[in-house]
Coordinates of C-alpha atoms and ligand atoms in Angstrom, one line a residue:
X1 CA 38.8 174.5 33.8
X2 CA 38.5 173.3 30.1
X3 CA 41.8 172.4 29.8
X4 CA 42.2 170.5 33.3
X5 CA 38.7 168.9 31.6
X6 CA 40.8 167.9 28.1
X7 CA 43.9 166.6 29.8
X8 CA 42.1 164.7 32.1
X9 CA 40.2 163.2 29.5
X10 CA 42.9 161.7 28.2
X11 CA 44.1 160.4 31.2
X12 CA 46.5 163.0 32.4
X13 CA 46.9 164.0 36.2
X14 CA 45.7 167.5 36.5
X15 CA 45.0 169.8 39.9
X16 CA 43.1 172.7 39.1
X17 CA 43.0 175.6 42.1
X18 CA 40.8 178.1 42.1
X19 CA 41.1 181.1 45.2
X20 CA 37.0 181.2 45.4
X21 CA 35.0 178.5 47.6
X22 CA 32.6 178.9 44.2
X23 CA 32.1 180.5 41.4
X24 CA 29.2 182.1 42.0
X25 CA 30.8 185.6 41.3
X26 CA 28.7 188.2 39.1
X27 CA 29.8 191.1 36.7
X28 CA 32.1 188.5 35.0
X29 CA 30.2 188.5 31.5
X30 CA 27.9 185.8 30.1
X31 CA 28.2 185.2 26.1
X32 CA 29.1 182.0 25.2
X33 CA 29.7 181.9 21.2
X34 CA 29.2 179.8 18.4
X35 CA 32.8 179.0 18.4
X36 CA 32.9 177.6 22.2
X37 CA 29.2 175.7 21.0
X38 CA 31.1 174.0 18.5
X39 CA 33.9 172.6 21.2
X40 CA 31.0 171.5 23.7
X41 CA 29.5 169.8 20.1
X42 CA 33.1 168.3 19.7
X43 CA 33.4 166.9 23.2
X44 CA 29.9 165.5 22.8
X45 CA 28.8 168.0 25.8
X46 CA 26.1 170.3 23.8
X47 CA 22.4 168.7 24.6
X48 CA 23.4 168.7 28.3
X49 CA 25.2 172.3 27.9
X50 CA 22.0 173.7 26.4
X51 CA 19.4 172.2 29.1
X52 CA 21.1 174.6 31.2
X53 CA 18.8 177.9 31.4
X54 CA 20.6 180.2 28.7
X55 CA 19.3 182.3 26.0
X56 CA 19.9 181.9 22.4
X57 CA 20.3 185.5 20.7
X58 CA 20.3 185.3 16.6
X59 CA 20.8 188.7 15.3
X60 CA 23.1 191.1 17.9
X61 CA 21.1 194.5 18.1
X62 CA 22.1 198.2 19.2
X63 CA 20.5 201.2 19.7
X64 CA 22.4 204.5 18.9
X65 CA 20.2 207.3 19.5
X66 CA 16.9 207.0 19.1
X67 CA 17.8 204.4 16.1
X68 CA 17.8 200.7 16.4
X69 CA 20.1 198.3 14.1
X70 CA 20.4 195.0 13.8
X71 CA 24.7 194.8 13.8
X72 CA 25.5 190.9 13.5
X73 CA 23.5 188.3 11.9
X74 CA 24.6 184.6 13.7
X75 CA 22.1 182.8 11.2
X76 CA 24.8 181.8 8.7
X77 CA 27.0 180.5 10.5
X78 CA 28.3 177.5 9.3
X79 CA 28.4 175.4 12.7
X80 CA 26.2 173.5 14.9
X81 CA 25.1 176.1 16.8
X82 CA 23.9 180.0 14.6
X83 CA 23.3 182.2 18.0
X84 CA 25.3 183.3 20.9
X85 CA 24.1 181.8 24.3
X86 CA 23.9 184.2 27.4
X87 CA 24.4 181.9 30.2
X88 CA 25.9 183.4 33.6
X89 CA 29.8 182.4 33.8
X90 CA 29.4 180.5 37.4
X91 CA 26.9 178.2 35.6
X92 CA 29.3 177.6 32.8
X93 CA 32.2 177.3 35.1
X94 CA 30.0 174.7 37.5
X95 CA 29.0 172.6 34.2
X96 CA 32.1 172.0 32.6
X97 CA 33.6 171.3 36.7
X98 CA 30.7 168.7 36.7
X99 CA 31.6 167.3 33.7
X100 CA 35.6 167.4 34.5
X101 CA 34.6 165.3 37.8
X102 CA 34.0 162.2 35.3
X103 CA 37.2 161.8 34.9
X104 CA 39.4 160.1 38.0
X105 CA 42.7 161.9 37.4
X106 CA 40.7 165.4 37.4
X107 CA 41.0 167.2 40.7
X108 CA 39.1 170.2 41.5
X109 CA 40.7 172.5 44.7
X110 CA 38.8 175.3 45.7
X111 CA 39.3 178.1 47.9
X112 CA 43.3 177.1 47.0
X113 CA 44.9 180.1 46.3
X114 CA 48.4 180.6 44.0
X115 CA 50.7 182.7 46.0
X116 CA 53.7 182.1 44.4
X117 CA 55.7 179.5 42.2
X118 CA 58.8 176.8 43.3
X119 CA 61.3 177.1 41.3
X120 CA 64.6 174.5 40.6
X121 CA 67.3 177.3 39.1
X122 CA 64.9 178.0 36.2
X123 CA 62.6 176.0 36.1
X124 CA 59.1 176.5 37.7
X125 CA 58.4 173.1 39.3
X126 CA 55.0 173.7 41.1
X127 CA 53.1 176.5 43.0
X128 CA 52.7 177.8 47.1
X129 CA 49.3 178.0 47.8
X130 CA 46.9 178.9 50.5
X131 CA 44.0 176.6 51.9
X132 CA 41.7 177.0 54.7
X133 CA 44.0 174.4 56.5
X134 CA 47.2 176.5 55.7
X135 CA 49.6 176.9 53.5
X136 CA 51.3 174.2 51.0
X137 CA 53.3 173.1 47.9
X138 CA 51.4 171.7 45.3
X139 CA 53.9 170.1 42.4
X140 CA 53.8 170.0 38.6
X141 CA 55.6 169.1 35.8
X142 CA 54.0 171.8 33.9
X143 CA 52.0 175.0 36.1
X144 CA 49.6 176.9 33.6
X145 CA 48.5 180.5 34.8
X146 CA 44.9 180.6 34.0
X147 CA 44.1 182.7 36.9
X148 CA 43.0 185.9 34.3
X149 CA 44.3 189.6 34.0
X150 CA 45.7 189.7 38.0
X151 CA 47.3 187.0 37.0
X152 CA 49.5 186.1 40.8
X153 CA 51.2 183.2 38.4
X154 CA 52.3 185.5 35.1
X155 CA 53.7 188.1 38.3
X156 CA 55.8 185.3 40.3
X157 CA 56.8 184.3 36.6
X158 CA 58.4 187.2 35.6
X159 CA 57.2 187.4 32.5
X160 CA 57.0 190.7 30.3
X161 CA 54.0 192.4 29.2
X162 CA 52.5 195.1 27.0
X163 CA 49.9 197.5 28.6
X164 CA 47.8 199.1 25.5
X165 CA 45.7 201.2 28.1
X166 CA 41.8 201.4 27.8
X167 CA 39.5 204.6 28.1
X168 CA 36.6 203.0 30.2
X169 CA 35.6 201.1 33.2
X170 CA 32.3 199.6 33.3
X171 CA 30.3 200.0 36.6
X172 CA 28.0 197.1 37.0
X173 CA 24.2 196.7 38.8
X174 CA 21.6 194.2 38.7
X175 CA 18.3 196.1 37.7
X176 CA 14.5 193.9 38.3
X177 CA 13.1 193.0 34.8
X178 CA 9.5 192.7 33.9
X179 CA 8.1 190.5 31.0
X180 CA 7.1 193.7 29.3
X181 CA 10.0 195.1 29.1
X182 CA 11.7 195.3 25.3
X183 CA 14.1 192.7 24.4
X184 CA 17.9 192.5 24.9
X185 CA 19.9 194.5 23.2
X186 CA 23.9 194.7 22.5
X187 CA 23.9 198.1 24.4
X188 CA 22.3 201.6 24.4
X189 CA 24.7 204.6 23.0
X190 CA 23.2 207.5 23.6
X191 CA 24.3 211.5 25.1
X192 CA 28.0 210.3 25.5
X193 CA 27.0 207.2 27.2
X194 CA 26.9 203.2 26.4
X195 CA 24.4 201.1 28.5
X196 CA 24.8 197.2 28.2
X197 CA 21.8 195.3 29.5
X198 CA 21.9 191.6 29.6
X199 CA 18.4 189.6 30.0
X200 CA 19.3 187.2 33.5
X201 CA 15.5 186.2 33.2
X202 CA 14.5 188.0 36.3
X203 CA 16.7 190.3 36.5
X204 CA 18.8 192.8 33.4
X205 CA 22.7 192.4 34.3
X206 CA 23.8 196.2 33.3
X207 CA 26.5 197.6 32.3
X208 CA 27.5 201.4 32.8
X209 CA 30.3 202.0 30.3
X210 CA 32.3 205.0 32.1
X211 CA 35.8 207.4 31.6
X212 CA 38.9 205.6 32.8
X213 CA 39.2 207.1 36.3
X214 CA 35.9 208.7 36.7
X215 CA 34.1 206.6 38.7
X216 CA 35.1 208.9 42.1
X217 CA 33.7 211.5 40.0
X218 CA 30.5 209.9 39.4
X219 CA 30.2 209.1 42.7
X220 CA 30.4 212.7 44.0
X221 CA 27.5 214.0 41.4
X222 CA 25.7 211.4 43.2
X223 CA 23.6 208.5 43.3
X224 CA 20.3 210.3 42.0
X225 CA 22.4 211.8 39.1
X226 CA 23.4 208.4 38.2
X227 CA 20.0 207.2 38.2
X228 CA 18.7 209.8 35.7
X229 CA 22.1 208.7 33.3
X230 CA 20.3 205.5 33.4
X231 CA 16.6 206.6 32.9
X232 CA 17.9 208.3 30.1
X233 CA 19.4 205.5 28.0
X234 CA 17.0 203.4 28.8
X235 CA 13.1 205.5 29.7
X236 CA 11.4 202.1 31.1
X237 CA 13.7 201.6 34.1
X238 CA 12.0 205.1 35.1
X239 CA 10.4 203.3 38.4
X240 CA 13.4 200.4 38.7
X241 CA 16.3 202.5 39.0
X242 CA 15.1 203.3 42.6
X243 CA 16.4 199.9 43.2
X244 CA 20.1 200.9 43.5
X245 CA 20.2 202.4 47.0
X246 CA 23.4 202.5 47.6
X247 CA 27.0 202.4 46.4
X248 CA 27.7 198.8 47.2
X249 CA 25.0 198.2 44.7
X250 CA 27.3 198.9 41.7
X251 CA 30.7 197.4 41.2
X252 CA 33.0 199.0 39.4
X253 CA 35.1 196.8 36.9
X254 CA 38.6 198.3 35.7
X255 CA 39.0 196.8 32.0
X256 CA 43.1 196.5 30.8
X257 CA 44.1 195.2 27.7
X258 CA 47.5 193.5 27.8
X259 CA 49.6 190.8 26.2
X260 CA 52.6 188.8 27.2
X261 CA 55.7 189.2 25.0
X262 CA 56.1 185.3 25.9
X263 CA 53.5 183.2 27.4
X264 CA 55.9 180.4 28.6
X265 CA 59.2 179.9 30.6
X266 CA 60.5 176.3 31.6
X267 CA 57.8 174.5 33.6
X268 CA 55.2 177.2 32.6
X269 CA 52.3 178.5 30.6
X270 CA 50.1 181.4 30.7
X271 CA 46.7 180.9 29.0
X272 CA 43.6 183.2 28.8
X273 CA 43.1 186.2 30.3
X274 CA 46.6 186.1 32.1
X275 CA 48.3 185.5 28.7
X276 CA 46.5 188.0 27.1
X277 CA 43.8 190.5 29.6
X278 CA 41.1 191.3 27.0
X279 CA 38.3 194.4 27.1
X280 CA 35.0 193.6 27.5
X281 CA 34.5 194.9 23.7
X282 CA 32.2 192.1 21.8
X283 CA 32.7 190.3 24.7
X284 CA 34.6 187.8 23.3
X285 CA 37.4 187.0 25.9
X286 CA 36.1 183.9 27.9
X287 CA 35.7 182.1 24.0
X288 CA 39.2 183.2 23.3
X289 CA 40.5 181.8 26.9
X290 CA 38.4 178.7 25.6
X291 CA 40.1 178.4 22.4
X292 CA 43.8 178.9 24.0
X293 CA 42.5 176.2 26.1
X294 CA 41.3 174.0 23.4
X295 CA 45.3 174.3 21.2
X296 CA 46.8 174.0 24.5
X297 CA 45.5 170.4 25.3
X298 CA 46.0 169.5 21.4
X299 CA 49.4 170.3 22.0
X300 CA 50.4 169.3 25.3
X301 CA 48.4 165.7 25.3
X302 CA 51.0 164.1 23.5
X303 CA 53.7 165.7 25.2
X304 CA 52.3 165.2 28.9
X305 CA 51.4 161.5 27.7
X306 CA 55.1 160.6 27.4
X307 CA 56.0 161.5 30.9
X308 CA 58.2 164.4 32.8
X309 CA 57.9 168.1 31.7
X310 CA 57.1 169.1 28.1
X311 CA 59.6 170.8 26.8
X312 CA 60.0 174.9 26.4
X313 CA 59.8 174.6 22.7
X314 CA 56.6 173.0 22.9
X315 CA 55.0 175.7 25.1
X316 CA 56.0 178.1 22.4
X317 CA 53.9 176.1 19.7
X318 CA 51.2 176.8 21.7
X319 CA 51.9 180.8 21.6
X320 CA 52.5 180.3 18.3
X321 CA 49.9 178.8 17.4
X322 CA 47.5 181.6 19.6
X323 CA 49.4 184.8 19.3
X324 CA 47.9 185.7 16.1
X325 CA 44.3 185.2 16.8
X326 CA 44.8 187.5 19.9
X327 CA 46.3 190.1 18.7
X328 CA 43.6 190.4 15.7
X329 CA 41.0 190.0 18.3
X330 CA 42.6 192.7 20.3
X331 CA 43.8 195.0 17.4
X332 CA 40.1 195.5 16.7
X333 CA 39.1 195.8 20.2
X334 CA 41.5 198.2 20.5
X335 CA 40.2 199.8 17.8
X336 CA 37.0 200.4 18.6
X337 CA 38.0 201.2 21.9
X338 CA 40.0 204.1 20.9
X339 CA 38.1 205.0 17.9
X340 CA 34.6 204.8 18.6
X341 CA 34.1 204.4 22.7
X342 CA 37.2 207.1 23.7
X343 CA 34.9 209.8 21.1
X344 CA 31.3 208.5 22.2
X345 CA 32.3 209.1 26.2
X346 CA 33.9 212.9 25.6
X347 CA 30.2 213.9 24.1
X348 CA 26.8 215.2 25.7
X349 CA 24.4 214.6 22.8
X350 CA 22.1 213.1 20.9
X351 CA 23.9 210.5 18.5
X352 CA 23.0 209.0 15.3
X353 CA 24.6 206.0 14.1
X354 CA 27.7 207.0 11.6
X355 CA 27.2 206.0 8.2
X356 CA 29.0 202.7 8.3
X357 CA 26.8 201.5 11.0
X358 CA 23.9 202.5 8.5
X359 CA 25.1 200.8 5.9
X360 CA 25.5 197.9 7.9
X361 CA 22.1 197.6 9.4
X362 CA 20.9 198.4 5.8
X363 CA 22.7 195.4 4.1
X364 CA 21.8 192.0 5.5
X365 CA 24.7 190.5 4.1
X366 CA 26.9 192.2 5.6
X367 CA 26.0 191.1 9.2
X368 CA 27.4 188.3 8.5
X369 CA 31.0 189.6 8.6
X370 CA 30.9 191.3 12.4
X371 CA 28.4 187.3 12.8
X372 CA 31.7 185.8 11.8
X373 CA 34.5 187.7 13.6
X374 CA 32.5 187.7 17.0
X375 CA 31.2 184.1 16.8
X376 CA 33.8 182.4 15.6
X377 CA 36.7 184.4 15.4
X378 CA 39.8 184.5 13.7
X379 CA 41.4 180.5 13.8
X380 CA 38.9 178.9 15.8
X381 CA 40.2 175.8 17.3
X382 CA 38.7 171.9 17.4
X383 CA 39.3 169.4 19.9
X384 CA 41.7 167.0 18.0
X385 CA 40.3 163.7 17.0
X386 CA 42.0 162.1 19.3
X387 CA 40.6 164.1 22.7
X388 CA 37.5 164.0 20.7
X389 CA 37.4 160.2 20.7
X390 CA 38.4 159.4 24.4
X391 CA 34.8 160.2 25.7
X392 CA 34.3 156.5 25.9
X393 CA 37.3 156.3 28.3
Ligands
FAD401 C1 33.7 194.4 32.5 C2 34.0 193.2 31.7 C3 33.0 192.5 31.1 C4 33.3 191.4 30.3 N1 32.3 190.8 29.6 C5 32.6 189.7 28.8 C6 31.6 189.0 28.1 O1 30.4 189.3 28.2 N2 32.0 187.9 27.3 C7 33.3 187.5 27.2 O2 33.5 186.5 26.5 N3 34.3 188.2 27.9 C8 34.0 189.2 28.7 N4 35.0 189.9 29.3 C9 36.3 189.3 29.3 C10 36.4 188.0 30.1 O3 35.9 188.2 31.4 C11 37.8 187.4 30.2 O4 38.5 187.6 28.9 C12 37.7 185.9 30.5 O5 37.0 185.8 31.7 C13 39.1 185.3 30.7 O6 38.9 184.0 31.2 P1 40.1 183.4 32.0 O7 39.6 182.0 32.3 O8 41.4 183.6 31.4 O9 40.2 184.2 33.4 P2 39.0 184.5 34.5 O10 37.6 184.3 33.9 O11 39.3 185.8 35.1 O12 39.3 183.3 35.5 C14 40.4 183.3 36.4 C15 40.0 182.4 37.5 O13 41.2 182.2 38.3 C16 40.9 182.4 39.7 N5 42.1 183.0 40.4 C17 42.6 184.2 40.2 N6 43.7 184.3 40.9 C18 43.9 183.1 41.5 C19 45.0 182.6 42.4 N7 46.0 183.3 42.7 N8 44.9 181.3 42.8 C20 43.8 180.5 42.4 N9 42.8 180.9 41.6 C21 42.9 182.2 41.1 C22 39.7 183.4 39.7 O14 39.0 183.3 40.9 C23 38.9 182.9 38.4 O15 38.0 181.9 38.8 C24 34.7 191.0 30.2 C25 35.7 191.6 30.8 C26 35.4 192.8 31.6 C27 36.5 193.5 32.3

């Protein structure tokens, strides 16, 4: 959506085609970071963007054990913007579409659905899709897979991926939420279990973390024994949990971490999650799909501007340019992944926080190095001057 937004800001025909009749899908993840602030800032988007019903969360907070630490401190940060806001992804998703429609060559197509690619010899010269009214071609001088980690247009492509595995799954519930209860927190780590709660205003968005694989397992313990997991981690949803009834009322969510050996072929660029599938860890993969977004247009604009296809070695500037910031980003997920979830889910106790965790909360200044890596990451990107000044287009 961002990137159909830049290039049809400068003028550039662009078809975007998204399967769903909305976007109003939940259990997608809600931060947006200082990082993706700073582009909305850029684009001259941000008082708008922040009218929008969001919270703004400073300091990111845990609770391990009965102990609770204050992890990341966002009020350093030097951009516009020193807090992550929580805002639900349709309403992101709906915004920048609204904001895309100002432009005439932008066209939004939903419930469109990529089924496959066309193809001359090589070269990938549009998509199949299917509409309410049937099936069509849709043609392109360049197609861009941003259709996330199921990617349909990275499959049809061909291209070749590496599967670093993940040791959880999250099962996701919407729990009521009174004004009393305490404030948001990153998660809840506690007798082998992590328990994400987001604030939705009216309701907490959770998140179960679980074993790869177990969730049939869970299931057959039960829904009351479930329940109790959650009262557990988090004592004042003691009367609330009754809310989940049944089964339907959790979604499980299978998390993969992946990463395309090459993002491109002729005619063809994966961005985002279908470039790269990212694990919820810091939830930091809709900012990085935003930055990939962000180099993508900077490069491509100049090349789309001249007419006819860009050419193959300018897709590869664009992995170029983004393979290193993801495979930082997903070095350290993976690292905490394996290092710190894989141990916390194979216990049954009572945890404390490990001593660098201590020392962290402890030492003020040093929140300000997990503040950096989350909320801005490693190479953030800017909207080039140019994109920047055809607002008044
Ligand atoms: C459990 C979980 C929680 C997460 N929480 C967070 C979080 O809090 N913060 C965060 O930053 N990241 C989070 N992430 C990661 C984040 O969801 C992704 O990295 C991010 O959404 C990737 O953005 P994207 O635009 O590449 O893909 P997506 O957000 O997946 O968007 C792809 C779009 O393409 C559409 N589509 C799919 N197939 C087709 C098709 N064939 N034709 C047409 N349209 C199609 C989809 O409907 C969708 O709208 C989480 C991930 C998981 C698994």
């Amino acid at each position: 959506m961002l990137l159909g937004l830049l290039l049809a800001r400068s003028g550039i025909g662009v078809r975007v085609l998204e399967k769903h009749a909305d976007f109003f899908r939940d259990f997608r993840g809600d931060t947006i970071h200082p990082s993706t602030l700073e582009i909305l800032g850029e684009l001259g988007f941000l008082d708008d963007f922040l009218k929008l019903p969001h919270q703004e969360v400073r300091r990111l907070r845990g609770q391990i054990g009965d102990t609770t630490l204050t992890l990341a401190d966002f009020t350093h940060l030097p951009v516009r913007c020193k807090f992550l806001a929580f805002m639900p992804q349709w309403d992101f998703l709906d915004f920048l579409a609204g904001k895309a429609r100002a432009y005439p060559s932008f066209h939004l197509e939903m419930e469109t659905e990529v089924t496959g690619l066309r193809f001359d010899g090589e070269r990938v010269i549009g998509v199949r899709a299917k509409t309410p009214n049937g099936e069509r071609d849709v043609p392109a001088s360049l197609v861009v897979g941003a259709d996330g980690r199921h990617s349909t247009v990275r499959e049809a492509a061909k291209l070749p991926s590496q599967d670093f595995g993940a040791p959880m799954d999250v099962l996701w519930m919407h729990i009521s939420r009174q004004p009393s209860d305490p404030d948001q927190l990153l998660g809840r780590i506690d007798y082998g279990q992590i328990f994400v709660m987001i604030d939705r205003g009216d309701y907490w968005q959770c998140g179960l973390v679980v074993p790869k694989g177990a969730y049939e397992e869970i299931k057959s313990r039960g829904l009351d024994a479930l329940r109790a997991d959650i009262v557990r981690l988090a004592p004042f949803l003691a009367e609330r949990v009754e809310e989940l009834k049944k089964w339907d009322d959790i979604k499980l969510l299978t998390v993969q971490v992946d990463r395309l050996r090459k993002w491109y072929r002729e005619g063809l660029l994966c961005i985002g999650d279908a470039a790269h599938a990212m694990s919820p860890v810091a939830g930091v993969g809709i900012n990085l799909a935003i930055q990939d977004a962000v180099a993508a247009a900077n490069i491509l604009v100049p090349a789309l501007r001249n007419g006819g296809s860009p050419s193959v070695s300018v897709l590869e500037k664009i992995q170029k340019r983004r393979e290193l910031p993801t495979k930082v980003v997903q070095n350290v997920q993976l690292m905490i992944q394996n290092g710190i979830i894989r141990r916390v889910l194979g216990t049954n106790r009572r945890m404390s926080p490990p001593l660098i965790i201590r020392i962290l909360g402890a030492v003020p200044l040093l929140r300000r190095i997990p503040a950096r890596l989350v909320g801005l990451g490693f190479r953030p990107e800017h909207v080039s001057y140019q994109l920047a000044q055809s607002r008044n287009r």
